[in-house]
Coordinates of C-alpha atoms in Angstrom, one line a residue:
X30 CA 54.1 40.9 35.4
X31 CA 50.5 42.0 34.4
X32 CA 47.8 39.5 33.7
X33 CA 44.0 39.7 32.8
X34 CA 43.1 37.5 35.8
X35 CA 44.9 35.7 39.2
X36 CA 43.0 33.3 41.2
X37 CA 44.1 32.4 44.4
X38 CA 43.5 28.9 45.1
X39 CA 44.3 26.0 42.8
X40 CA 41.5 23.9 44.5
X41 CA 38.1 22.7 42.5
X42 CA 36.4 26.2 42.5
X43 CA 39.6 27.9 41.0
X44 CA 41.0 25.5 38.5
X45 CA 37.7 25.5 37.0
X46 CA 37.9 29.2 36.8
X47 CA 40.8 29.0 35.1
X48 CA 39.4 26.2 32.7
X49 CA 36.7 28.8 31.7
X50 CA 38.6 32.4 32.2
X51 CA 40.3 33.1 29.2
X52 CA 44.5 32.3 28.3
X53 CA 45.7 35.5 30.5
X54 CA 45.3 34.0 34.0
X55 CA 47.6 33.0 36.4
X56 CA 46.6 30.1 39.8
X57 CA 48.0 30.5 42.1
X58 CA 48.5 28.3 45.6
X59 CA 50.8 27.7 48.5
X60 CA 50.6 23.6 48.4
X61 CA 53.2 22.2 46.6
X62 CA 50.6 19.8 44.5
X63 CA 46.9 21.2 43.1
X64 CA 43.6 20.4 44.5
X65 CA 44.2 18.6 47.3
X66 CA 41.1 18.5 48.9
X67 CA 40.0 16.5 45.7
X68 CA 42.8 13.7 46.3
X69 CA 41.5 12.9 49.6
X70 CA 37.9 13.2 49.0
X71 CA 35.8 10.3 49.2
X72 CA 38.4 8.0 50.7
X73 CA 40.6 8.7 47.7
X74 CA 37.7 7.9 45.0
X75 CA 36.5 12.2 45.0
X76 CA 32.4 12.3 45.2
X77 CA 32.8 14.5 42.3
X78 CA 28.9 15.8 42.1
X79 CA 25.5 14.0 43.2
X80 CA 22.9 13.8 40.9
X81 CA 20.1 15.4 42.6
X82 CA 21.5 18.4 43.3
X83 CA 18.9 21.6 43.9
X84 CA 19.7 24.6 45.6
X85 CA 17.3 22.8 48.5
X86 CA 21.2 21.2 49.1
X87 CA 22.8 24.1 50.6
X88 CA 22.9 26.1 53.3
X89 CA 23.4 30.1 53.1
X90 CA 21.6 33.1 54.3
X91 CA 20.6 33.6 51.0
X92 CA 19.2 30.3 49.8
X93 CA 18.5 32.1 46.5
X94 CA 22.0 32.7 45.8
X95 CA 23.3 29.8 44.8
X96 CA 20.2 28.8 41.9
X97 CA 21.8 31.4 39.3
X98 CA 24.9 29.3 39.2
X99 CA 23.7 25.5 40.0
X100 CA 21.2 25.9 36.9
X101 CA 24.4 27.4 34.5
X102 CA 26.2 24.7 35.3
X103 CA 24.7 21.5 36.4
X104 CA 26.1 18.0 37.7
X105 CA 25.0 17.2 34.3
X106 CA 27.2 18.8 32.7
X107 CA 30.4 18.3 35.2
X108 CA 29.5 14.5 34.2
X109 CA 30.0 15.2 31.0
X110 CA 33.2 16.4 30.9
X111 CA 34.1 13.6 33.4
X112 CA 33.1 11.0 30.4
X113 CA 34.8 13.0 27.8
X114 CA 38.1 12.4 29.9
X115 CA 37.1 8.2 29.9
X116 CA 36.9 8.2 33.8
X117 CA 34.8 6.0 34.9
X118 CA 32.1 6.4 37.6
X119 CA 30.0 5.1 39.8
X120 CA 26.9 6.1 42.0
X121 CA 27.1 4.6 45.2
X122 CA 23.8 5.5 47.4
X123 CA 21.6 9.1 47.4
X124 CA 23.0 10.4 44.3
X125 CA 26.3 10.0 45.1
X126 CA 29.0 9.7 42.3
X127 CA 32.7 8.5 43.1
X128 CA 35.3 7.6 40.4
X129 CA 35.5 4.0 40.0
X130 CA 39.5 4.5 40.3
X131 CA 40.9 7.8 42.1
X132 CA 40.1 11.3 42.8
X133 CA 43.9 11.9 40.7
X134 CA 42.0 11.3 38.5
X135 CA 39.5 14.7 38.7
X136 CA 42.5 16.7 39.5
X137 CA 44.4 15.5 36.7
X138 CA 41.3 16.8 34.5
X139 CA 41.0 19.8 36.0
X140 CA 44.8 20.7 35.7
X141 CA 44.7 19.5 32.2
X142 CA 41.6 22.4 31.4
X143 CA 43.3 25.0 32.8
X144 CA 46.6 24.6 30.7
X145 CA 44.3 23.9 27.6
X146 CA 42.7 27.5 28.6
X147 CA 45.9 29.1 28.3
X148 CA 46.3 29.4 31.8
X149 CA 49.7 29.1 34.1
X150 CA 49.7 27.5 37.5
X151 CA 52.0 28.2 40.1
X152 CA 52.3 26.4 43.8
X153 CA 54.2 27.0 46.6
X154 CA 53.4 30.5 46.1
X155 CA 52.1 32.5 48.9
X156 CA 50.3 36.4 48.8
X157 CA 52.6 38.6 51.0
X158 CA 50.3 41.5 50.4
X159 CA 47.7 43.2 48.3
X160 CA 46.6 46.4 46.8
X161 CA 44.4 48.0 45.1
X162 CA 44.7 50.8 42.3
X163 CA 42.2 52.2 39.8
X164 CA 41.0 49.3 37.9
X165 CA 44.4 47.1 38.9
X166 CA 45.2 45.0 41.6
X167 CA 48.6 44.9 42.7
X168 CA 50.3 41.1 44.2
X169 CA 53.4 40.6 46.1
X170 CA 53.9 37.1 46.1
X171 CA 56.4 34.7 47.7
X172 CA 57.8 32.4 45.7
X173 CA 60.8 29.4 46.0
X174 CA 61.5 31.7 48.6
X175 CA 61.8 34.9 46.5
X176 CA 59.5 38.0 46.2
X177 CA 57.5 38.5 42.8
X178 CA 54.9 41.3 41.6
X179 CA 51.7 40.0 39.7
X180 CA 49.8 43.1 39.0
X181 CA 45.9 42.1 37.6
X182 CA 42.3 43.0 36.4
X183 CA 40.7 40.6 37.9
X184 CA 41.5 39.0 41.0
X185 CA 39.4 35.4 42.3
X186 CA 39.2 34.5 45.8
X187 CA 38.8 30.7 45.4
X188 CA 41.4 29.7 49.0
X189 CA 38.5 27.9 50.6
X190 CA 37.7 27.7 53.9
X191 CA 39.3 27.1 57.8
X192 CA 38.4 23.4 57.5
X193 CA 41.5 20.6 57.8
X194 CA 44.0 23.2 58.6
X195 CA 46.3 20.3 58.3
X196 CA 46.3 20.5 54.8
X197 CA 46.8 24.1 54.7
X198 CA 43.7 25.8 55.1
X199 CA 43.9 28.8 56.5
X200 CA 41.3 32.0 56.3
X201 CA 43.2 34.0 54.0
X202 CA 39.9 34.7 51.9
X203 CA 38.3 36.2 54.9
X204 CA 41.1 38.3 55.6
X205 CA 41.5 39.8 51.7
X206 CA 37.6 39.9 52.0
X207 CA 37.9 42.3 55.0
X208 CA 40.9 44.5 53.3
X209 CA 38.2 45.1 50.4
X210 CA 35.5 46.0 53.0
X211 CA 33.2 42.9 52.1
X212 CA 31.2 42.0 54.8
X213 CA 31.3 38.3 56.1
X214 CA 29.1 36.1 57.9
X215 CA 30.6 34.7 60.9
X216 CA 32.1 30.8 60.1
X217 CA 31.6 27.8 62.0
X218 CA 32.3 23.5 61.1
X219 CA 30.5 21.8 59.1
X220 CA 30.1 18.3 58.3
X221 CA 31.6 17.2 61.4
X222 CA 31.4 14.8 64.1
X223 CA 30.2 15.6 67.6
X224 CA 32.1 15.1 70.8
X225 CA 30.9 14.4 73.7
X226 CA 32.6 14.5 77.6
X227 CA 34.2 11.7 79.5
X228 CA 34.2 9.7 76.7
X229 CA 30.9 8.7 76.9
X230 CA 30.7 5.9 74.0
X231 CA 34.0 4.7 73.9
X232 CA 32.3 1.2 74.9
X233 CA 30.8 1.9 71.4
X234 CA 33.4 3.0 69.2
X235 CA 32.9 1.7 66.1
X236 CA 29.4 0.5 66.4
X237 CA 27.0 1.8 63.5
X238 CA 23.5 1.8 62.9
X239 CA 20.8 3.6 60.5
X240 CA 19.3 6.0 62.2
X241 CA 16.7 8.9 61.8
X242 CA 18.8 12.2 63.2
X243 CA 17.5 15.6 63.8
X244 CA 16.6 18.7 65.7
X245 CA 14.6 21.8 65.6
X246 CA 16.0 22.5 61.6
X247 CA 16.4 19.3 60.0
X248 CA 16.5 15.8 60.2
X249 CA 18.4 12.6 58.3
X250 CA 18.0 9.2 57.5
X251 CA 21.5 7.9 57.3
X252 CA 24.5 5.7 59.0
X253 CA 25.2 6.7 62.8
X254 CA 28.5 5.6 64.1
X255 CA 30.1 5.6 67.4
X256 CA 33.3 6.6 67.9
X257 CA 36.1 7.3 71.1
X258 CA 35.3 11.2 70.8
X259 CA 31.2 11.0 70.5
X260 CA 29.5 10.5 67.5
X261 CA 30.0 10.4 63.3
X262 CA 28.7 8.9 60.2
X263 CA 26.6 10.8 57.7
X264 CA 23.6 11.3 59.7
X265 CA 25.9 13.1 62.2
X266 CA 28.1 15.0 59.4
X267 CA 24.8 16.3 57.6
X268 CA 23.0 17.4 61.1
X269 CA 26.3 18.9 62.3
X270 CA 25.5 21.9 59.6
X271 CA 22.6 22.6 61.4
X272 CA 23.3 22.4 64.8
X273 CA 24.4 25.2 67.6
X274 CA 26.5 24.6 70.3
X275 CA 24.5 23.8 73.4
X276 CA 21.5 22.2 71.5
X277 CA 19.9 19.1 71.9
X278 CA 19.5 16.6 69.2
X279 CA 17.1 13.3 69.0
X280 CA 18.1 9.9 67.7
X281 CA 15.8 7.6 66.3
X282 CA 17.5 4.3 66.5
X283 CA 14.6 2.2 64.9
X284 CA 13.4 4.6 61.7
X285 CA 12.5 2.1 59.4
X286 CA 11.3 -1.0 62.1
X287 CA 7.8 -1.1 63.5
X288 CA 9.9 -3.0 66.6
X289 CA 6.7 -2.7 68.6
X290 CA 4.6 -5.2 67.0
X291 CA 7.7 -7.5 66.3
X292 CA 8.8 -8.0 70.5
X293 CA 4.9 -8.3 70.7
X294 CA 4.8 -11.3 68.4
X295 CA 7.7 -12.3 69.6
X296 CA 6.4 -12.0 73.5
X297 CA 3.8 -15.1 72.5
X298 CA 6.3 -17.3 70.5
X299 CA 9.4 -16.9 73.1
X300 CA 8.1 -15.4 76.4
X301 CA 11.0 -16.7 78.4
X302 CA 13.5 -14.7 75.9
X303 CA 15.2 -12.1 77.5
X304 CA 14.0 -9.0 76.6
X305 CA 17.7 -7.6 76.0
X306 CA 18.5 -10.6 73.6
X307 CA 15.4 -10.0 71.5
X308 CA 16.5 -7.0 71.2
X309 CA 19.8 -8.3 70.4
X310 CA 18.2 -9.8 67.0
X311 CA 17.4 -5.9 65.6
X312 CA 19.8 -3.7 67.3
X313 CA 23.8 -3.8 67.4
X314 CA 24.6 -6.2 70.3
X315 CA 27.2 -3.7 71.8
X316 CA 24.3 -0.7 71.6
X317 CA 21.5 -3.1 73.6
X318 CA 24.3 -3.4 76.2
X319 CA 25.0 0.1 76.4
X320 CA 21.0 1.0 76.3
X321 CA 20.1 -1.7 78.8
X322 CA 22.1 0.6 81.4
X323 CA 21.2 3.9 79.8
X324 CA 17.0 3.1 79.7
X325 CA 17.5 0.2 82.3
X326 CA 16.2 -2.4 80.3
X327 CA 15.8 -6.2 82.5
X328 CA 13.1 -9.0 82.6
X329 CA 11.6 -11.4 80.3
X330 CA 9.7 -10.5 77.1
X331 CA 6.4 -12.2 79.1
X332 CA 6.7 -9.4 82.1
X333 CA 6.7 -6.8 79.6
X334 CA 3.1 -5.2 79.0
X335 CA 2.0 -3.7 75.3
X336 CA 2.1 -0.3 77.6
X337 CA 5.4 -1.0 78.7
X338 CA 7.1 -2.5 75.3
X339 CA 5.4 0.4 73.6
X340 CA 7.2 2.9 76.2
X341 CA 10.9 1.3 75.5
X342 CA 10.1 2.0 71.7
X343 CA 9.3 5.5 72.3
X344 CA 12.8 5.4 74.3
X345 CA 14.5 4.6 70.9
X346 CA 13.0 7.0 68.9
X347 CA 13.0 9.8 70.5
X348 CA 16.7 9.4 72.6
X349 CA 17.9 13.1 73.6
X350 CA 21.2 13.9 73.3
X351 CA 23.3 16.9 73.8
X352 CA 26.9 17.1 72.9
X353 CA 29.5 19.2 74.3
X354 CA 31.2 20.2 70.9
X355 CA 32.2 19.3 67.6
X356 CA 35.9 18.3 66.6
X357 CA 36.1 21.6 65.1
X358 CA 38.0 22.6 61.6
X359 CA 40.4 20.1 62.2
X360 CA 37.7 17.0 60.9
X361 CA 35.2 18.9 59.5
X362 CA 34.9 18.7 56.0
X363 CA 33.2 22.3 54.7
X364 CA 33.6 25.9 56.7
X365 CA 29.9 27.4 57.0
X366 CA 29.6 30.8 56.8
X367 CA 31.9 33.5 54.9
X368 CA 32.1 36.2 52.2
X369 CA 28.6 37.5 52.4
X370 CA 26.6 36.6 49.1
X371 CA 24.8 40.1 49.4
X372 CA 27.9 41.8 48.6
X373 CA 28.1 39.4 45.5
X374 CA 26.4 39.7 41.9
X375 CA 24.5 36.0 42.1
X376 CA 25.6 35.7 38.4
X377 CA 29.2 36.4 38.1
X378 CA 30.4 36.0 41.9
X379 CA 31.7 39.7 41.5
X380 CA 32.0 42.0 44.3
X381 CA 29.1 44.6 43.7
X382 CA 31.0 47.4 44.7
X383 CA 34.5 46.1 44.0
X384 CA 35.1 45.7 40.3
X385 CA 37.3 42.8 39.6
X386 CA 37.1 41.2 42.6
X387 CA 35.1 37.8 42.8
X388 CA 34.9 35.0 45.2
X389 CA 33.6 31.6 44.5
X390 CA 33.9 28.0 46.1
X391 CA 33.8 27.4 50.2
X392 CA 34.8 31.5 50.3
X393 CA 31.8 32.1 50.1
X394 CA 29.0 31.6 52.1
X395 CA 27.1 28.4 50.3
X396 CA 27.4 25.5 52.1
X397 CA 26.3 21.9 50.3
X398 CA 25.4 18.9 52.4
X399 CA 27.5 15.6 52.6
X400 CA 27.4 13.9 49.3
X401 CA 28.9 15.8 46.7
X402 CA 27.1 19.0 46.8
X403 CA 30.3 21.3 47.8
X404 CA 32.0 20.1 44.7
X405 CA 28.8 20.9 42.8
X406 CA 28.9 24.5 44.1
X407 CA 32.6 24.9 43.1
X408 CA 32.4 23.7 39.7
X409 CA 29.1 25.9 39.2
X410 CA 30.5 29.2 40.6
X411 CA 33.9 29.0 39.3
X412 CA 32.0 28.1 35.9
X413 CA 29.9 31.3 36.7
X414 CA 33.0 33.6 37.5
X415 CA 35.3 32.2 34.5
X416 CA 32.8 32.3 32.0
X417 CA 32.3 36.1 33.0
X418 CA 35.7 37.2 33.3
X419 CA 36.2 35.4 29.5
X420 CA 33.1 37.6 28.2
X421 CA 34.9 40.9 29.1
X422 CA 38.3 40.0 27.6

């Protein structure tokens, strides 16, 4: 069988590929249902796009890369084709926009572009091997369990990345990348929770707070949350894309709270208040517990001193913490790194010195932040990539 284009990878990135590549085109993926990481996305509600989106968002060694395609195709426009499907929506904080029912909802969309495109999907299909001949790429596939040749033009990496192998992620997009002699930058987690030894805040688990996050590349002002293993939440998820093994990072417990000047007033109205319990009134009960052991916090608000209240403030924004890992591919919700984007035309997502050959999506190495931004980047850049492919035909 010969077709103008296959994509590998019936995810967000390559159904909207096929949505935009022309009739002759063939997804293909190993799950036995399309786009699953849209199902579970966003507790089941998909946090589709975010409306501030800018190529600020995301992460890459080329933070250039990624404006060609984000300005082609912008969350506006996703939105639009979300409304002209009648599902409704909702922001819910930072930009953020979830379905108001469920993320079946997207994928149900998505699925129904593609076939309106012309194009044919088949699952439970695995690649068994490729090659490469003049202007033709060559497929043996697996599937029900039988071998199949799909012989094509164009061929789309669009498998994603190593992250929640449980679902079937695996590297295969790395591995074709390599076969084709495209360089790759080396992948890591992202947007996932830190662990740290001996269970340090299990007493915790399942506090949360807002907090001001960061370290020597960035900082956050969102939700911390304790956990058994360490530490999640956003601020944690977004910081975790930045962070190196071994580093340190800094938690500022009381961002938005000038809690000097309120255990001050508070010293001359209730002097024989604990100083734990005032603290009590502003911070998670369970956290002021934990801290009075951790900063060795004791006495009465009257034996504290401006020099000394002002000194346990400066404990809580600036508390240093190092963790001993992350929880690796198996929570994190985006793979960092990839598919080099120099060996990529910015425009098409085409392999500069591999005709026919594109990668798009979490293949490649553009990273978004928590909120949306990943989809974003697959809807733009399979956009890019599809729209191309239909050009030529």
């Amino acid at each position: 069988m010969f077709k103008n284009t296959v994509i590998l990878g019936a995810g967000a990135a390559g159904m909207m590929c096929a949505a935009h590549a022309g009739g002759d085109c063939l997804v293909l993926d190993h799950a036995k249902s399309p786009g699953e990481k849209i199902r579970i996305s966003g507790g089941g509600r998909c946090n589709f796009t975010n409306l501030d989106t800018t190529p600020e968002n995301y992460l890459s060694q080329n933070p250039h890369f990624c404006k060609s395609a984000l300005a082609r195709y912008t969350q506006w426009d996703f939105i639009s084709l979300v409304e002209r499907y009648g599902i409704a929506w909702h922001e819910k904080t930072l930009g953020q926009l979830f379905c108001d029912g469920s993320a079946k909802q997207i994928v149900a969309m998505m699925v129904e572009e593609l076939q309106q495109a012309g194009a044919d999907l088949w699952l439970q299909t695995s690649v068994e091997k490729i090659r490469h001949e003049g202007e033709t790429y060559h497929l043996t596939l697996l599937r029900d369990g039988k071998p199949q040749q799909v012989s094509c033009k164009n061929l789309v990496l669009a498998t994603g990345g190593k992250s929640i192998p449980k679902m079937g992620a695996t590297g295969l997009a790395y591995d074709i990348a390599r076969q084709f002699d495209l360089p790759l930058i080396d992948t890591r987690p992202g947007l996932v929770p830190f662990t740290f030894p001996d269970g340090r805040f299990t007493a915790l688990a399942g506090t949360a707070l807002p907090t001001r996050l960061s370290n020597a590349r960035a900082q956050f002002d969102e939700a911390l949350l304790f956990t058994h293993r360490g530490l999640s939440g956003p601020a944690v998820l977004q910081l975790s894309s930045y962070w190196h093994e071994g580093e340190e990072i800094t938690a500022n417990l009381i961002p938005t709270m000038d809690l000097f000047t309120l255990l001050r007033d508070q010293r001359q109205l209730q002097g024989r208040r604990a100083l734990t319990t005032e603290l009590a009134r502003h911070l998670p009960g369970r956290l002021v517990d934990f801290l009075a052991q951790e900063f060795k916090i004791e006495g009465r608000l009257a034996d504290q001193s401006d020099a000394a209240l002002q000194a346990l403030c400066t404990q809580l924004e600036t508390w240093r913490l190092t963790p001993g890992g992350s929880e690796g591919y198996r929570t994190a919700e985006v793979t960092l790194g990839g598919i080099d984007t120099d060996a990529l035309s910015s425009k098409t997502m085409e392999a500069k010195q591999r005709p026919g050959l594109f990668a798009i999506g979490e293949a490649v190495d553009v990273t978004g932040w928590l909120g949306g931004y990943n989809f974003q980047w697959a809807w733009a850049s399979g956009h890019a990539t599809g729209t191309a492919i239909a050009a030529r035909s």
